[in-house]
Short mmCIF file of C-alpha atoms in Angstrom, two decimals:
data_model
loop_
_atom_site.label_atom_id
_atom_site.label_comp_id
_atom_site.label_asym_id
_atom_site.label_seq_id
_atom_site.Cartn_x
_atom_site.Cartn_y
_atom_site.Cartn_z
CA UNK A 9 18.82 -74.18 -6.55
CA UNK A 10 21.35 -71.43 -6.88
CA UNK A 11 20.25 -70.73 -10.47
CA UNK A 12 16.60 -70.45 -9.36
CA UNK A 13 17.53 -68.09 -6.57
CA UNK A 14 19.52 -65.86 -8.95
CA UNK A 15 16.68 -65.91 -11.47
CA UNK A 16 14.11 -64.91 -8.80
CA UNK A 17 16.45 -62.18 -7.59
CA UNK A 18 16.86 -60.91 -11.16
CA UNK A 19 13.07 -60.88 -11.76
CA UNK A 20 12.43 -59.17 -8.42
CA UNK A 21 15.08 -56.54 -9.19
CA UNK A 22 13.61 -55.95 -12.65
CA UNK A 23 10.09 -55.51 -11.19
CA UNK A 24 11.42 -53.14 -8.56
CA UNK A 25 13.19 -51.09 -11.25
CA UNK A 26 9.97 -50.87 -13.28
CA UNK A 27 7.95 -49.74 -10.23
CA UNK A 28 10.56 -47.10 -9.32
CA UNK A 29 10.69 -45.89 -12.93
CA UNK A 30 6.88 -45.56 -13.18
CA UNK A 31 6.61 -43.79 -9.84
CA UNK A 32 9.45 -41.43 -10.76
CA UNK A 33 7.88 -40.53 -14.11
CA UNK A 34 4.54 -39.75 -12.37
CA UNK A 35 6.30 -37.54 -9.83
CA UNK A 36 8.22 -35.81 -12.62
CA UNK A 37 5.03 -35.13 -14.60
CA UNK A 38 3.31 -33.79 -11.48
CA UNK A 39 6.20 -31.45 -10.70
CA UNK A 40 6.30 -30.21 -14.31
CA UNK A 41 2.59 -29.35 -14.14
CA UNK A 42 3.17 -27.52 -10.88
CA UNK A 43 6.07 -25.58 -12.39
CA UNK A 44 3.93 -24.55 -15.37
CA UNK A 45 1.12 -23.42 -13.07
CA UNK A 46 3.54 -21.38 -10.94
CA UNK A 47 5.08 -19.80 -14.05
CA UNK A 48 1.63 -18.68 -15.23
CA UNK A 49 0.81 -17.33 -11.79
CA UNK A 50 4.10 -15.43 -11.68
CA UNK A 51 3.40 -13.87 -15.08
CA UNK A 52 -0.04 -12.76 -13.87
CA UNK A 53 1.46 -11.27 -10.72
CA UNK A 54 4.06 -9.38 -12.73
CA UNK A 55 1.37 -8.07 -15.07
CA UNK A 56 -0.64 -6.86 -12.06
CA UNK A 57 2.43 -5.32 -10.43
CA UNK A 58 3.07 -2.89 -13.29
CA UNK A 59 -0.10 -0.82 -12.70
CA UNK A 60 0.70 -0.72 -8.99
CA UNK A 61 4.15 0.68 -9.76
CA UNK A 62 2.57 3.26 -12.08
CA UNK A 63 0.11 4.25 -9.32
CA UNK A 64 2.96 4.62 -6.85
CA UNK A 65 4.80 6.96 -9.20
CA UNK A 66 1.59 8.96 -9.78
CA UNK A 67 1.00 9.20 -6.04
CA UNK A 68 4.57 10.35 -5.59
CA UNK A 69 3.97 13.14 -8.10
CA UNK A 70 1.23 14.55 -5.84
CA UNK A 71 3.50 15.20 -2.92
CA UNK A 72 5.25 18.32 -1.69
CA UNK A 73 8.57 16.47 -1.57
CA UNK A 74 8.47 15.69 -5.31
CA UNK A 75 7.24 19.00 -6.78
CA UNK A 76 10.28 21.08 -7.55
CA UNK A 77 8.32 24.33 -8.00
CA UNK A 78 6.76 24.03 -4.54
CA UNK A 79 10.10 23.26 -2.94
CA UNK A 80 11.68 26.23 -4.70
CA UNK A 81 8.83 28.50 -3.60
CA UNK A 82 9.32 27.53 0.05
CA UNK A 83 13.10 27.76 -0.11
CA UNK A 84 12.92 31.20 -1.77
CA UNK A 85 10.79 32.38 1.16
CA UNK A 86 13.40 30.99 3.58
CA UNK A 87 11.51 27.91 4.80
CA UNK A 88 12.77 24.38 5.11
CA UNK A 89 10.24 22.09 3.32
CA UNK A 90 10.52 19.38 5.99
CA UNK A 91 9.85 21.97 8.68
CA UNK A 92 6.81 23.25 6.75
CA UNK A 93 5.44 19.69 6.50
CA UNK A 94 5.78 19.29 10.26
CA UNK A 95 4.23 22.70 10.99
CA UNK A 96 1.20 22.10 8.76
CA UNK A 97 0.65 18.63 10.18
CA UNK A 98 0.96 20.01 13.70
CA UNK A 99 -1.47 22.85 12.87
CA UNK A 100 -4.07 20.33 11.70
CA UNK A 101 -3.60 17.68 14.38
CA UNK A 102 -3.30 20.23 17.23
CA UNK A 103 -6.94 21.20 16.63
CA UNK A 104 -7.99 17.73 17.79
CA UNK A 105 -9.62 17.97 21.22
CA UNK A 106 -10.28 15.25 23.75
CA UNK A 107 -14.01 15.84 24.01
CA UNK A 108 -14.89 17.89 20.90
CA UNK A 109 -14.73 17.55 17.12
CA UNK A 110 -11.86 19.11 15.22
CA UNK A 111 -13.18 22.54 14.17
CA UNK A 112 -11.94 22.09 10.58
CA UNK A 113 -14.23 19.09 10.02
CA UNK A 114 -17.75 20.22 9.06
CA UNK A 115 -19.40 17.06 10.44
CA UNK A 116 -20.31 16.06 13.97
CA UNK A 117 -18.86 12.78 15.18
CA UNK A 118 -21.47 10.06 15.61
CA UNK A 119 -19.32 7.63 17.57
CA UNK A 120 -17.26 10.22 19.42
CA UNK A 121 -15.42 13.32 18.25
CA UNK A 122 -13.92 13.44 14.76
CA UNK A 123 -10.14 13.74 14.85
CA UNK A 124 -7.59 14.20 12.10
CA UNK A 125 -5.22 11.26 12.10
CA UNK A 126 -3.23 11.51 8.86
CA UNK A 127 -2.03 14.44 6.74
CA UNK A 128 -0.45 14.57 3.29
CA UNK A 129 0.82 17.80 1.76
CA UNK A 130 0.08 18.02 -1.95
CA UNK A 131 2.06 21.20 -2.63
CA UNK A 132 2.99 24.48 -0.92
CA UNK A 133 -0.69 25.52 -0.57
CA UNK A 134 -2.87 22.39 -0.25
CA UNK A 135 -3.10 19.30 1.91
CA UNK A 136 -5.38 16.29 2.35
CA UNK A 137 -6.20 14.97 5.80
CA UNK A 138 -7.99 11.80 6.91
CA UNK A 139 -10.31 11.97 9.88
CA UNK A 140 -12.27 9.44 11.92
CA UNK A 141 -14.40 9.04 15.02
CA UNK A 142 -13.43 5.40 15.39
CA UNK A 143 -16.35 4.09 13.33
CA UNK A 144 -16.94 6.62 10.56
CA UNK A 145 -14.16 8.19 8.55
CA UNK A 146 -13.60 10.71 5.79
CA UNK A 147 -11.19 12.99 3.99
CA UNK A 148 -10.67 16.72 4.31
CA UNK A 149 -9.19 19.02 1.68
CA UNK A 150 -7.49 22.03 3.25
CA UNK A 151 -5.55 25.01 2.05
CA UNK A 152 -2.91 26.69 4.16
CA UNK A 153 -0.83 29.83 4.21
CA UNK A 154 2.47 30.49 5.91
CA UNK A 155 3.29 34.07 6.82
CA UNK A 156 6.81 35.44 6.91
CA UNK A 157 7.18 34.61 10.61
CA UNK A 158 6.40 30.94 9.91
CA UNK A 159 2.90 30.89 11.38
CA UNK A 160 0.60 28.45 9.61
CA UNK A 161 -3.03 29.39 8.96
CA UNK A 162 -5.29 26.53 7.83
CA UNK A 163 -8.62 26.76 5.95
CA UNK A 164 -11.07 23.93 5.40
CA UNK A 165 -12.12 23.77 1.74
CA UNK A 166 -14.05 20.52 1.22
CA UNK A 167 -14.83 17.42 3.24
CA UNK A 168 -16.10 13.97 2.41
CA UNK A 169 -17.64 11.55 4.90
CA UNK A 170 -17.72 7.97 3.66
CA UNK A 171 -20.89 5.93 4.24
CA UNK A 172 -20.61 3.05 6.64
CA UNK A 173 -21.07 -0.38 5.03
#
């Protein structure tokens, strides 16, 4: 009886080992497929990230803070570039009124008054501003001049109102 019991125990253990081995190999194969898929996805993401990095460097090149000639021009005239950025932004945003369109924007607001909400200085003479009325939005290209006393005068050059989808 003892020999039969040991033989059944040995057969049961062998079957259990085979089942565990088969299950483990299936899990291993599944994980390897998943790793290969994730590696391919990572390579695609890295390939897509390179143009984004190039665009970021191009966008940085169209900024007052990164154009050495513009910074030198302002510093030679005795202005702090950061202060000029703040003054120009204030000159544009301060024209926003509670109940009227910003006078630099050549369009009438359809869902309320158009207001400038974001400004980016391109160099020591030009800026781009985004405007919206809450539903419609557009971009405004402006030029500006700073006199020797530091007063900013802003001129609207071109505007673009995006169609609503």
